[in-house]
Structures are given as structure tokens and as C-alpha cells.
CSV table of C-alpha atoms and ligand atoms in Angstrom, one decimal:
chain,number,residue,atom,x,y,z
A,1,MET,CA,-0.1,0.0,0.0
A,2,VAL,CA,1.1,3.5,-0.8
A,3,ASN,CA,0.1,6.8,0.6
A,4,ARG,CA,-2.0,8.7,-1.5
A,5,LYS,CA,-0.2,10.4,-4.5
A,6,ARG,CA,-1.5,13.9,-5.8
A,7,ILE,CA,-1.7,14.1,-9.5
A,8,MET,CA,-1.7,17.5,-10.5
A,9,PHE,CA,-3.3,17.9,-14.3
A,10,VAL,CA,-2.6,21.5,-16.0
A,11,PHE,CA,-4.3,22.3,-19.1
A,12,GLY,CA,-5.8,25.4,-20.7
A,13,THR,CA,-7.2,25.0,-24.3
A,14,ARG,CA,-10.0,23.0,-25.9
A,15,PRO,CA,-8.0,20.1,-27.4
A,16,GLU,CA,-5.9,19.6,-24.0
A,17,ALA,CA,-9.2,19.5,-22.0
A,18,ILE,CA,-10.7,16.9,-24.6
A,19,LYS,CA,-7.6,14.8,-24.2
A,20,MET,CA,-7.2,15.1,-20.5
A,21,ALA,CA,-11.0,14.7,-19.3
A,22,PRO,CA,-10.3,10.5,-19.8
A,23,VAL,CA,-7.2,10.7,-17.6
A,24,ILE,CA,-8.9,12.7,-15.0
A,25,LYS,CA,-11.9,10.3,-15.1
A,26,GLU,CA,-9.6,7.3,-14.5
A,27,VAL,CA,-7.6,8.5,-11.9
A,28,GLU,CA,-10.8,9.3,-10.1
A,29,LYS,CA,-11.5,5.6,-10.2
A,30,TYR,CA,-8.6,5.0,-7.6
A,31,PRO,CA,-9.4,7.3,-4.7
A,32,ASP,CA,-7.3,5.2,-2.2
A,33,VAL,CA,-4.1,5.6,-4.0
A,34,LEU,CA,-4.3,8.7,-6.3
A,35,GLU,CA,-5.7,12.3,-5.8
A,36,PRO,CA,-6.6,14.3,-8.9
A,37,ILE,CA,-5.8,18.2,-8.7
A,38,VAL,CA,-7.3,19.9,-11.7
A,39,VAL,CA,-5.6,23.1,-12.6
A,40,VAL,CA,-6.7,25.1,-15.8
A,41,THR,CA,-4.9,28.2,-17.0
A,42,GLY,CA,-8.0,29.4,-18.8
A,43,GLN,CA,-5.7,30.0,-22.2
A,44,HIS,CA,-9.0,29.3,-23.9
A,45,ARG,CA,-11.9,30.6,-22.0
A,46,GLN,CA,-15.2,30.0,-23.7
A,47,MET,CA,-13.8,27.1,-25.8
A,48,LEU,CA,-12.2,25.5,-22.6
A,49,ASP,CA,-15.4,25.9,-20.5
A,50,GLN,CA,-17.4,24.2,-23.4
A,51,VAL,CA,-15.4,20.9,-22.7
A,52,LEU,CA,-15.5,21.2,-18.8
A,53,ARG,CA,-19.4,21.1,-19.2
A,54,ILE,CA,-19.6,18.3,-21.6
A,55,PHE,CA,-17.0,16.3,-19.3
A,56,ASP,CA,-18.6,17.6,-16.1
A,57,LEU,CA,-15.2,18.5,-15.0
A,58,ASP,CA,-15.0,21.2,-11.9
A,59,PRO,CA,-11.2,22.5,-11.7
A,60,ASP,CA,-9.8,23.1,-8.2
A,61,TYR,CA,-7.7,26.3,-9.7
A,62,ASP,CA,-8.4,28.6,-12.7
A,63,LEU,CA,-5.9,31.0,-13.6
A,64,GLY,CA,-8.3,32.8,-16.0
A,65,ILE,CA,-5.1,34.2,-18.1
A,66,MET,CA,-6.8,34.7,-21.6
A,67,GLU,CA,-6.6,38.0,-23.1
A,68,GLU,CA,-7.9,39.3,-26.3
A,69,ASN,CA,-5.0,38.6,-29.1
A,70,GLN,CA,-2.6,37.3,-26.5
A,71,THR,CA,0.7,36.4,-27.7
A,72,ILE,CA,2.7,33.4,-26.8
A,73,ALA,CA,4.9,35.2,-24.4
A,74,ASN,CA,1.7,36.5,-22.4
A,75,ILE,CA,0.5,32.8,-22.0
A,76,VAL,CA,3.7,31.5,-20.9
A,77,SER,CA,4.5,34.2,-18.4
A,78,LYS,CA,1.3,34.3,-16.9
A,79,SER,CA,0.9,30.5,-16.6
A,80,LEU,CA,4.3,30.1,-14.9
A,81,GLN,CA,3.7,32.9,-12.5
A,82,GLY,CA,0.2,31.5,-11.7
A,83,LEU,CA,1.5,27.9,-11.3
A,84,GLU,CA,4.0,28.8,-9.0
A,85,GLU,CA,1.7,29.6,-6.2
A,86,ILE,CA,-0.4,26.6,-6.6
A,87,ILE,CA,2.6,24.2,-6.9
A,88,LEU,CA,3.8,25.3,-3.5
A,89,ARG,CA,0.6,25.1,-1.8
A,90,GLU,CA,-0.4,21.7,-3.2
A,91,LYS,CA,2.9,20.1,-3.7
A,92,PRO,CA,1.9,17.2,-6.0
A,93,GLU,CA,4.0,14.2,-6.6
A,94,MET,CA,3.2,14.3,-10.2
A,95,LEU,CA,2.3,17.0,-12.9
A,96,LEU,CA,0.6,16.0,-16.1
A,97,VAL,CA,0.8,18.0,-19.2
A,98,GLN,CA,-1.0,17.2,-22.5
A,99,GLY,CA,0.3,17.9,-26.1
A,100,ASP,CA,2.0,20.9,-27.3
A,101,THR,CA,0.3,24.3,-26.3
A,102,SER,CA,2.1,27.0,-24.6
A,103,THR,CA,0.1,26.2,-21.5
A,104,ALA,CA,1.6,22.7,-21.4
A,105,PHE,CA,5.0,24.0,-22.0
A,106,ALA,CA,4.7,26.5,-19.2
A,107,ALA,CA,3.4,23.9,-16.8
A,108,ALA,CA,6.1,21.8,-17.9
A,109,LEU,CA,8.9,24.4,-16.9
A,110,ALA,CA,7.0,24.9,-13.5
A,111,ALA,CA,7.1,21.4,-12.7
A,112,PHE,CA,11.1,21.5,-13.5
A,113,TYR,CA,11.4,24.5,-11.3
A,114,TYR,CA,9.9,22.8,-8.5
A,115,ARG,CA,11.4,19.4,-9.1
A,116,ILE,CA,7.8,17.8,-9.6
A,117,PRO,CA,8.0,14.6,-11.6
A,118,LEU,CA,6.5,15.4,-14.9
A,119,GLY,CA,4.2,13.0,-17.1
A,120,HIS,CA,3.7,13.9,-20.7
A,121,VAL,CA,0.5,12.8,-22.5
A,122,GLU,CA,0.7,12.6,-26.2
A,123,ALA,CA,4.7,12.5,-26.3
A,124,GLY,CA,7.0,12.2,-29.3
A,125,LEU,CA,4.9,13.7,-31.9
A,126,ARG,CA,7.3,15.3,-34.4
A,127,THR,CA,7.4,17.1,-38.0
A,128,PHE,CA,11.1,17.8,-37.5
A,129,ASP,CA,10.0,21.1,-38.8
A,130,LYS,CA,10.8,24.2,-36.2
A,131,TRP,CA,8.3,26.5,-37.8
A,132,ARG,CA,5.6,23.8,-38.8
A,133,PRO,CA,3.4,23.7,-36.7
A,134,TYR,CA,4.4,26.9,-34.8
A,135,PRO,CA,4.9,27.2,-31.8
A,136,GLU,CA,3.8,23.5,-31.2
A,137,GLU,CA,6.9,21.5,-32.7
A,138,MET,CA,9.2,23.3,-30.2
A,139,ASN,CA,6.8,23.1,-27.2
A,140,ARG,CA,6.6,19.3,-27.6
A,141,LYS,CA,10.4,19.1,-28.0
A,142,MET,CA,11.0,21.1,-25.0
A,143,ILE,CA,8.5,19.3,-23.0
A,144,SER,CA,10.2,15.8,-23.8
A,145,ASP,CA,13.5,17.1,-22.5
A,146,LEU,CA,11.6,18.2,-19.2
A,147,ALA,CA,9.2,14.9,-18.9
A,148,ASP,CA,10.2,11.9,-16.5
A,149,LEU,CA,7.3,9.8,-17.9
A,150,HIS,CA,6.5,9.8,-21.6
A,151,PHE,CA,3.0,8.5,-22.8
A,152,ALA,CA,3.7,7.9,-26.7
A,153,PRO,CA,0.4,7.7,-28.6
A,154,THR,CA,1.8,5.5,-31.5
A,155,ARG,CA,4.6,3.5,-32.6
A,156,THR,CA,5.8,6.7,-34.7
A,157,SER,CA,6.0,8.6,-31.7
A,158,LEU,CA,7.7,6.1,-29.6
A,159,LYS,CA,10.4,5.6,-32.4
A,160,ASN,CA,11.0,9.5,-32.3
A,161,LEU,CA,11.7,9.5,-28.5
A,162,LEU,CA,14.0,6.4,-28.7
A,163,GLU,CA,16.0,8.2,-31.4
A,164,GLU,CA,16.2,11.4,-29.1
A,165,LYS,CA,17.9,8.8,-26.4
A,166,VAL,CA,14.8,8.9,-24.1
A,167,PRO,CA,15.3,5.9,-22.1
A,168,LYS,CA,13.1,2.9,-23.0
A,169,GLU,CA,11.8,2.3,-19.6
A,170,LYS,CA,10.2,6.2,-19.6
A,171,ILE,CA,8.1,5.6,-22.3
A,172,TYR,CA,4.8,4.0,-22.4
A,173,LEU,CA,2.9,3.3,-25.4
A,174,THR,CA,-0.7,4.0,-24.9
A,175,GLY,CA,-2.8,5.3,-27.8
A,176,ASN,CA,-4.0,8.9,-27.8
A,177,THR,CA,-6.6,9.5,-25.1
A,178,VAL,CA,-8.5,11.5,-27.9
A,179,ILE,CA,-9.8,8.3,-29.0
A,180,ASP,CA,-11.2,7.5,-25.3
A,181,ALA,CA,-13.0,10.7,-25.5
A,182,LEU,CA,-14.4,10.2,-29.1
A,183,LEU,CA,-15.7,6.9,-28.2
A,184,THR,CA,-17.5,7.7,-25.1
A,185,VAL,CA,-19.1,10.9,-26.7
A,186,SER,CA,-19.9,9.3,-30.1
A,187,LYS,CA,-22.0,6.5,-28.7
A,188,ARG,CA,-24.4,9.1,-26.8
A,189,ASN,CA,-27.6,9.6,-28.5
A,190,PHE,CA,-27.6,13.0,-30.1
A,191,SER,CA,-29.9,15.1,-32.2
A,192,LEU,CA,-28.0,17.7,-34.3
A,193,GLU,CA,-31.6,19.4,-35.3
A,194,LYS,CA,-32.2,19.5,-31.5
A,195,ALA,CA,-29.2,21.2,-31.0
A,196,GLY,CA,-30.0,23.8,-33.6
A,197,ILE,CA,-27.9,22.5,-36.4
A,198,LYS,CA,-30.0,22.1,-39.5
A,199,LEU,CA,-28.2,20.7,-42.4
A,200,ALA,CA,-29.3,21.3,-46.3
A,201,LYS,CA,-31.3,18.4,-47.3
A,202,GLY,CA,-29.9,16.4,-50.1
A,203,LYS,CA,-26.7,18.0,-50.0
A,204,LYS,CA,-23.1,16.5,-49.2
A,205,MET,CA,-21.7,18.3,-46.3
A,206,ILE,CA,-18.2,19.1,-46.2
A,207,LEU,CA,-16.9,20.2,-42.5
A,208,VAL,CA,-14.2,22.7,-42.1
A,209,THR,CA,-12.1,23.8,-39.4
A,210,ALA,CA,-8.9,25.9,-39.5
A,211,HIS,CA,-7.0,27.7,-37.0
A,212,ARG,CA,-3.0,27.1,-37.2
A,213,ARG,CA,-0.4,30.1,-36.5
A,214,GLU,CA,1.5,29.4,-39.4
A,215,SER,CA,-1.4,29.7,-41.9
A,216,PHE,CA,-2.3,33.5,-40.7
A,217,GLY,CA,-2.2,35.8,-43.5
A,218,GLN,CA,-2.4,34.5,-47.3
A,219,PRO,CA,-2.4,30.8,-46.8
A,220,LEU,CA,-5.9,31.1,-44.7
A,221,ARG,CA,-7.0,33.5,-47.4
A,222,ASP,CA,-6.1,30.9,-50.0
A,223,ILE,CA,-8.2,28.1,-48.1
A,224,CYS,CA,-11.0,30.7,-47.9
A,225,THR,CA,-10.9,31.1,-51.5
A,226,ALA,CA,-10.5,27.5,-52.4
A,227,ILE,CA,-14.0,27.0,-50.3
A,228,LYS,CA,-15.6,29.8,-52.1
A,229,ARG,CA,-14.9,28.6,-55.5
A,230,LEU,CA,-16.0,25.0,-54.6
A,231,ALA,CA,-19.3,26.2,-53.2
A,232,GLU,CA,-20.1,28.3,-56.1
A,233,LYS,CA,-19.4,25.5,-58.7
A,234,TYR,CA,-21.0,22.6,-56.7
A,235,ARG,CA,-24.0,25.2,-55.2
A,236,ARG,CA,-26.6,22.3,-55.7
A,237,GLU,CA,-24.4,19.6,-54.4
A,238,ILE,CA,-22.6,20.6,-51.6
A,239,GLU,CA,-22.7,22.7,-48.3
A,240,PHE,CA,-19.8,23.8,-46.1
A,241,VAL,CA,-20.1,24.0,-42.3
A,242,ILE,CA,-17.5,25.9,-40.9
A,243,PRO,CA,-17.3,26.2,-36.8
A,244,VAL,CA,-15.3,29.2,-36.6
A,245,HIS,CA,-12.3,29.5,-34.2
A,246,ARG,CA,-12.6,32.3,-31.8
A,247,ASN,CA,-9.1,33.6,-32.6
A,248,PRO,CA,-10.2,37.1,-34.1
A,249,ILE,CA,-7.2,36.9,-36.5
A,250,VAL,CA,-8.8,33.8,-37.8
A,251,SER,CA,-12.3,34.8,-37.7
A,252,ARG,CA,-11.9,38.1,-39.4
A,253,VAL,CA,-10.6,36.5,-42.7
A,254,ILE,CA,-13.1,33.8,-42.3
A,255,ASN,CA,-16.1,36.3,-42.0
A,256,GLU,CA,-14.6,38.7,-44.8
A,257,LEU,CA,-14.4,36.0,-47.4
A,258,LEU,CA,-17.1,33.6,-46.7
A,259,GLU,CA,-19.9,35.5,-44.9
A,260,ASN,CA,-22.1,36.0,-48.1
A,261,VAL,CA,-21.5,32.7,-49.7
A,262,ASP,CA,-25.0,31.1,-49.7
A,263,ASN,CA,-24.1,27.3,-49.0
A,264,VAL,CA,-21.3,27.9,-46.5
A,265,GLU,CA,-22.5,28.1,-42.8
A,266,LEU,CA,-20.3,29.9,-40.5
A,267,ILE,CA,-21.1,28.8,-37.0
A,268,GLU,CA,-20.1,29.5,-33.5
A,269,PRO,CA,-17.3,26.7,-32.1
A,270,LEU,CA,-19.5,23.7,-31.1
A,271,ASP,CA,-19.4,21.6,-27.8
A,272,TYR,CA,-17.5,18.7,-28.1
A,273,GLU,CA,-20.7,16.2,-28.4
A,274,ALA,CA,-22.3,18.3,-31.1
A,275,PHE,CA,-19.0,18.5,-33.0
A,276,VAL,CA,-18.4,14.8,-33.0
A,277,HIS,CA,-21.9,14.1,-34.2
A,278,LEU,CA,-21.3,16.7,-37.0
A,279,MET,CA,-18.0,15.1,-37.9
A,280,LYS,CA,-20.2,11.7,-38.2
A,281,ALA,CA,-22.9,13.7,-40.6
A,282,SER,CA,-20.2,15.0,-42.7
A,283,TYR,CA,-19.0,13.8,-46.3
A,284,LEU,CA,-15.7,14.9,-46.0
A,285,ILE,CA,-13.5,17.0,-44.0
A,286,LEU,CA,-11.1,19.7,-44.5
A,287,THR,CA,-8.9,20.9,-41.5
A,288,ASP,CA,-5.6,21.8,-40.1
A,289,SER,CA,-6.6,20.7,-36.4
A,290,GLY,CA,-4.3,18.0,-34.7
A,291,GLY,CA,-7.2,16.4,-32.8
A,292,VAL,CA,-9.8,16.2,-35.9
A,293,GLN,CA,-7.1,14.4,-37.8
A,294,GLU,CA,-6.9,11.9,-35.2
A,295,GLU,CA,-10.7,11.4,-34.7
A,296,ALA,CA,-12.2,11.5,-38.2
A,297,PRO,CA,-10.5,8.2,-39.3
A,298,SER,CA,-12.1,6.3,-36.6
A,299,LEU,CA,-15.4,7.7,-37.8
A,300,GLY,CA,-14.5,6.6,-41.4
A,301,LYS,CA,-14.2,10.0,-42.6
A,302,PRO,CA,-11.8,11.2,-45.3
A,303,VAL,CA,-9.5,14.1,-44.0
A,304,LEU,CA,-7.8,16.6,-46.4
A,305,VAL,CA,-5.3,18.2,-44.2
A,306,LEU,CA,-4.7,22.0,-44.7
A,307,ARG,CA,-1.0,22.1,-43.8
A,308,GLU,CA,2.5,21.4,-45.3
A,309,LYS,CA,3.6,18.9,-42.6
A,310,THR,CA,1.8,16.7,-40.2
A,311,GLU,CA,3.3,15.3,-37.0
A,312,ARG,CA,0.5,12.6,-37.3
A,313,PRO,CA,1.7,10.3,-40.3
A,314,ASP,CA,-0.1,7.2,-39.3
A,315,ALA,CA,-3.5,7.8,-40.9
A,316,VAL,CA,-1.8,9.4,-44.0
A,317,GLU,CA,0.2,6.2,-44.3
A,318,VAL,CA,-2.9,4.1,-44.2
A,319,GLY,CA,-4.7,6.3,-46.6
A,320,ALA,CA,-7.8,7.8,-44.9
A,321,VAL,CA,-5.9,11.2,-44.4
A,322,LYS,CA,-4.3,13.0,-47.2
A,323,LEU,CA,-1.8,15.9,-46.6
A,324,VAL,CA,-2.7,18.7,-49.3
A,325,GLY,CA,-0.9,22.0,-48.1
A,326,LEU,CA,-2.0,25.7,-48.5
A,327,THR,CA,-2.4,26.1,-52.3
A,328,GLU,CA,-5.7,27.3,-53.1
A,329,GLN,CA,-5.6,25.5,-56.5
A,330,VAL,CA,-4.5,22.2,-54.9
A,331,ILE,CA,-7.2,22.4,-52.2
A,332,PHE,CA,-9.8,23.1,-54.8
A,333,GLU,CA,-8.7,20.1,-57.0
A,334,GLU,CA,-8.2,17.5,-54.0
A,335,THR,CA,-11.6,18.3,-52.8
A,336,GLU,CA,-13.2,18.3,-56.2
A,337,ARG,CA,-11.8,15.0,-57.1
A,338,LEU,CA,-13.3,13.6,-53.7
A,339,LEU,CA,-16.5,14.8,-54.7
A,340,THR,CA,-16.6,13.6,-58.4
A,341,ASP,CA,-14.2,10.2,-58.1
A,342,ARG,CA,-16.1,7.5,-56.4
A,343,SER,CA,-13.5,4.9,-56.0
A,344,ALA,CA,-11.0,7.8,-54.8
A,345,TYR,CA,-13.6,8.7,-51.9
A,346,ALA,CA,-14.3,4.9,-51.2
A,347,ALA,CA,-10.5,4.3,-50.8
A,348,MET,CA,-10.1,7.2,-48.3
A,349,SER,CA,-13.4,6.5,-46.4
A,350,LYS,CA,-12.5,3.3,-44.6
A,351,ALA,CA,-12.7,3.4,-40.6
A,352,VAL,CA,-9.2,2.8,-39.4
A,353,ASN,CA,-8.1,3.4,-35.7
A,354,PRO,CA,-4.3,4.0,-36.0
A,355,TYR,CA,-4.3,6.5,-33.1
A,356,GLY,CA,-6.1,4.5,-30.3
A,357,ASP,CA,-8.5,1.8,-28.8
A,358,GLY,CA,-10.3,3.7,-26.4
A,359,GLN,CA,-8.0,2.7,-23.7
A,360,ALA,CA,-5.4,5.1,-23.4
A,361,SER,CA,-6.2,6.5,-20.2
A,362,GLU,CA,-6.5,3.2,-18.6
A,363,ARG,CA,-2.9,2.4,-19.8
A,364,ILE,CA,-1.5,5.9,-18.6
A,365,VAL,CA,-3.1,5.4,-15.1
A,366,GLY,CA,-1.7,1.9,-15.2
A,367,ALA,CA,1.6,3.4,-15.6
A,368,LEU,CA,1.3,5.9,-12.8
A,369,LEU,CA,0.2,3.2,-10.5
A,370,HIS,CA,3.3,1.0,-11.5
A,371,TYR,CA,5.4,4.3,-11.1
A,372,PHE,CA,4.3,4.9,-7.4
A,373,GLY,CA,4.6,1.3,-6.6
A,374,ALA,CA,1.0,0.2,-6.2
A,375,LYS,CA,1.2,-2.1,-9.4
A,376,ASP,CA,3.8,-4.5,-10.1
A,377,GLN,CA,3.3,-4.6,-13.9
A,378,ARG,CA,4.0,-2.0,-16.3
A,379,PRO,CA,0.4,-1.5,-18.6
A,380,GLU,CA,0.7,-3.7,-21.6
A,381,ASP,CA,1.3,-1.7,-24.9
A,382,PHE,CA,-1.4,-0.4,-27.2
A,383,ASN,CA,-1.2,-2.8,-30.3
A,384,VAL,CA,-2.4,-1.0,-33.1
A,385,LYS,CA,-4.9,-2.9,-35.4
A,386,ILE,CA,-5.6,-1.3,-38.6
A,387,THR,CA,-8.7,-2.3,-40.0
A,388,GLY,CA,-10.3,-1.1,-43.1
B,401,UD1,C1,-4.0,27.5,-29.3
B,401,UD1,C2,-2.7,26.6,-29.0
B,401,UD1,C3,-2.5,25.9,-30.4
B,401,UD1,C4,-3.8,24.7,-30.2
B,401,UD1,C5,-5.0,25.7,-30.3
B,401,UD1,C6,-6.2,24.7,-30.2
B,401,UD1,C7,-0.7,28.0,-28.3
B,401,UD1,C8,0.4,29.0,-28.5
B,401,UD1,N1,-1.6,27.6,-29.2
B,401,UD1,O1,-4.1,28.4,-30.5
B,401,UD1,O2,-1.4,25.1,-30.1
B,401,UD1,O3,-3.7,24.0,-31.4
B,401,UD1,O4,-4.9,26.7,-29.1
B,401,UD1,O5,-7.6,25.4,-30.5
B,401,UD1,O6,-0.6,27.4,-27.3
B,401,UD1,N2,-10.0,33.0,-28.1
B,401,UD1,C9,-11.4,33.5,-27.4
B,401,UD1,N3,-12.0,32.3,-26.6
B,401,UD1,C10,-11.6,31.2,-26.5
B,401,UD1,C11,-10.3,30.8,-27.3
B,401,UD1,C12,-9.7,31.7,-27.9
B,401,UD1,O7,-11.7,34.6,-27.5
B,401,UD1,O8,-12.3,30.5,-25.9
B,401,UD1,C13,-9.5,34.0,-28.8
B,401,UD1,C14,-8.7,35.1,-27.7
B,401,UD1,O9,-8.9,36.2,-28.5
B,401,UD1,C15,-7.4,34.7,-27.8
B,401,UD1,C16,-7.1,33.9,-29.1
B,401,UD1,O10,-8.7,33.6,-29.6
B,401,UD1,O11,-6.4,35.7,-27.5
B,401,UD1,C17,-5.9,32.9,-29.6
B,401,UD1,O12,-6.0,32.0,-28.7
B,401,UD1,P1,-4.6,31.1,-28.4
B,401,UD1,O13,-4.8,30.3,-27.2
B,401,UD1,O14,-3.3,32.2,-27.8
B,401,UD1,O15,-4.5,30.6,-29.7
B,401,UD1,P2,-5.1,29.2,-30.5
B,401,UD1,O16,-4.8,29.7,-32.0
B,401,UD1,O17,-6.4,29.2,-30.1
B,402,UDP,N1,-13.7,20.4,-31.6
B,402,UDP,C1,-14.8,21.0,-31.0
B,402,UDP,N2,-15.7,21.9,-31.5
B,402,UDP,C2,-15.4,22.3,-32.6
B,402,UDP,C3,-14.0,22.2,-33.5
B,402,UDP,C4,-13.5,21.1,-32.9
B,402,UDP,O1,-15.2,20.1,-29.8
B,402,UDP,O2,-16.1,23.4,-33.0
B,402,UDP,C5,-12.9,19.5,-31.3
B,402,UDP,C6,-12.4,18.6,-32.2
B,402,UDP,O3,-13.3,17.4,-32.1
B,402,UDP,C7,-11.0,18.1,-31.9
B,402,UDP,C8,-10.5,19.5,-30.9
B,402,UDP,O4,-11.6,20.2,-30.6
B,402,UDP,O5,-11.0,17.2,-30.4
B,402,UDP,C9,-9.4,20.0,-31.7
B,402,UDP,O6,-9.3,21.5,-31.4
B,402,UDP,P1,-8.4,22.4,-32.2
B,402,UDP,O7,-8.5,22.0,-33.7
B,402,UDP,O8,-8.8,23.7,-31.3
B,402,UDP,O9,-7.0,22.0,-31.5
B,402,UDP,P2,-5.8,21.0,-32.2
B,402,UDP,O10,-6.4,19.6,-32.1
B,402,UDP,O11,-5.4,21.5,-33.6
B,402,UDP,O12,-4.5,21.5,-31.4
């Protein structure tokens, strides 16, 4: 028997909350051994709160750092400052961060400054390009340098960590917790119509999300122009639905270029449950999101990735996701192909799960229990089964 170990979760944005929620729920199953302390920086205010509601999470601390048009330096300095006091008061035995946001990096640094063991959920993703995605590629590399336990979602990420000389025994191959979240939510009964989302009858719906910093400016304008041309050419056949990210640098451009196009619906960011069911109702997804690239293949939805590089090559390799870049004409042609070429569409719309099997959180908590001596065995590795 061990003393109760205090696990501090720190996150701040929508995707971190979605991917951390299943781990918090799993920790709550071991009240005699583990005690969760949930800290949010509030890097995202509304989009984070939407996730907290869906997963019924009530943070113990909320730093409320978000500002309009915040800079990366704002996020890091305010998070670091706020976390200092909380860590000193709570003295956790382990701090967990997820992914590659600036909240995650600041929390990893805070853990290091106070010599708190650090666990990294979704470790080892790499594009090997310092600027793509920016600042996430460097955030995750720096977090890897600081982490004591690395929860690698896939064999690819495990291999990246081994190549960086991370000791094998500190890495756990777990699958991605986003699939745990997805499976929990996608099996709930849900009516898009009751949620106020009305889709055009008899049209194929193309779902779009875009928010990456490296696409600000012309690349985002090119994405919008490609969408406008497609919407006009296939006026009778398709409808675009775009839940517009709250970053004003993104929403300004999307609103300016697409507001007046009839078959393009610009909507507010959706809560996770509604968004998952909207993915299920889509014909095709265009996105630069990390999480959506992982979820859509599980739902059998083809994804065209609006980026030059991806740190998530696994679904690309099995043919469910295609990297199309940020050139207007290429985005137009690749989308058109999936609208007009049945076999190209069929080849991409197979349901595959390279990123997880719904048990990643169990493995992560199994690893924590092993680390603290409450379990003899390491958890079994996630074993990718690609079925199509
Ligand atoms: C952040 C992360 C990015 C992650 C993305 C997920 C960093 C530097 N970036 O980017 O890695 O992929 O979240 O969406 O960590 N805003 C609101 N309400 C919200 C959320 C955002 O108003 O709920 C607005 C604010 O004006 C804020 C701006 O969006 O200043 C930008 O938010 P920020 O977190 O800095 O950047 P993201 O592009 O969201
Ligand atoms: N998502 C959501 N509502 C939306 C759009 C996306 O809940 O309107 C979810 C999506 O299912 C995925 C996550 O948000 O799990 C991705 O977040 P985002 O694209 O903001 O960040 P990234 O994954 O690129 O870091």
C-alpha cells in the first residue's frame, strides 16, 4: 500500500481538455491511491469551458489568463507565474501535461523549477520542422526534455523518442486519449437538429476547421478562396459548415471572405458532443487541426489536411488522411476529386484506428500506479490494429 499520491493536471485549451478529461476520470477510479488536482490556465476561456461542461469537470484552480489577441509570451509568463503559487501550496507528487500548447510548455517548466516529476500525455509527435506547426513543434520537444514519463500514442511517436535517446523504460505506448473521449461521446444519442444545427437536405456536407498560427495571412485567405470557388461551382450538391475558431485573427478573415456565400454556414465553435456528431454527419473534412486528424479516421471520414507537414503520419500512411498543403488550386482540385471520383472517395473513407483503441487513459493510469509502486506490472502496450 502506498500513500495517496497527488496528481496535478494542468491544461488550458479545448484540445488539451478533451484529451485530458478521460485521464482525470480514470484517476478518479483509484481514490485510495491517487488524488487528482485539476488546474486550468484558462488559455481558452469559452472553448475550454465548453469541454469542462461536456465532461462534467470542475477545476480546483483556474488562472483565467486569457486576453484578447494574446501573445505566446503572455500565455507562458502568466501561466508560469500563476502555477508557482499553486504548486508550492499543493506540492503534488506528479504533474501531467498534454500535447504541445503554450500552457503545456509553461506547466512543464514550472514542474521542472519545483522538481515535480512530469508526465507528458501525447509525447513524441514530431514534424522535424521548427516552424511547422508553430510554436507547437518546439513546445513538444522542450516538454520531452523536461518529462520523466512519456506517454507515446503510437509506434511512430515511440520511435521518435527512442531516437532522441529517451530511456525506453520511461516511455509507455498507450494510444491517444482523444479516441477514449471520442468513443465516450460518439455513442451517446444526439440530435443535431435539437441542438439547433440544420443541415441542407440532399447535399453533401463538408466540415471545415482552421486555426493554425503558421497559416495566418495569405494561406488562410487561400483556404477560404478555394472553399468559395467549390461552393459556387457545386452550389446544388454541397454545403460547407465551418465552426469558426474564436481567434479574431482567424475569424476576421473567414467572415470577410465567406460570410456572403449561400452554401457556406459559418457557425460558432461547437461543444465537443455536437462537433463529434457533426463529423459523423459529414461527407468529408478539411482541417488543419491535430485532434480532428486523429478522430475522423475512426469515424470513417476522409480528411484533407490543410497544412504543409503533419506530426500525425499514421493515418496518412493507411490512406485515410491526405496532406494537401495550403495552395488554393491544390485544395480546390483535391476536394473536387473526392466529390467526383467515387473510387478515390471509397479508398479514403475506410474506418481505421491508428491512434487508439479507447483504453489509452487506462494504460496511462496503469503506468502511474506502476511508477508509484501500487502495481507490479507495467501496462500492456497499445497494439495498433489497422482495419479498413
Ligand atoms: C491554441 C494553441 C494551439 C492549439 C489551439 C487549439 C498555443 C500557442 N496555441 O491556439 O497549439 O492547437 O489553441 O485551438 O498554445 N479566444 C477566445 N476564446 C476562446 C479561445 C480563444 O476569445 O475560448 C481568442 C482570444 O482572443 C485569444 C485568441 O483566440 O487571444 C488566441 O488564442 P490562443 O490560445 O493564443 O491561440 P490558438 O490559436 O487558440
Ligand atoms: N472541436 C470541438 N468543437 C469545434 C471544433 C473542434 O469540440 O467546433 C474538437 C475536435 O473534435 C477536436 C478538438 O476540438 O477534438 C481539436 O481542437 P483544435 O482544432 O482547436 O486544436 P488542435 O487539435 O489543432 O490542437
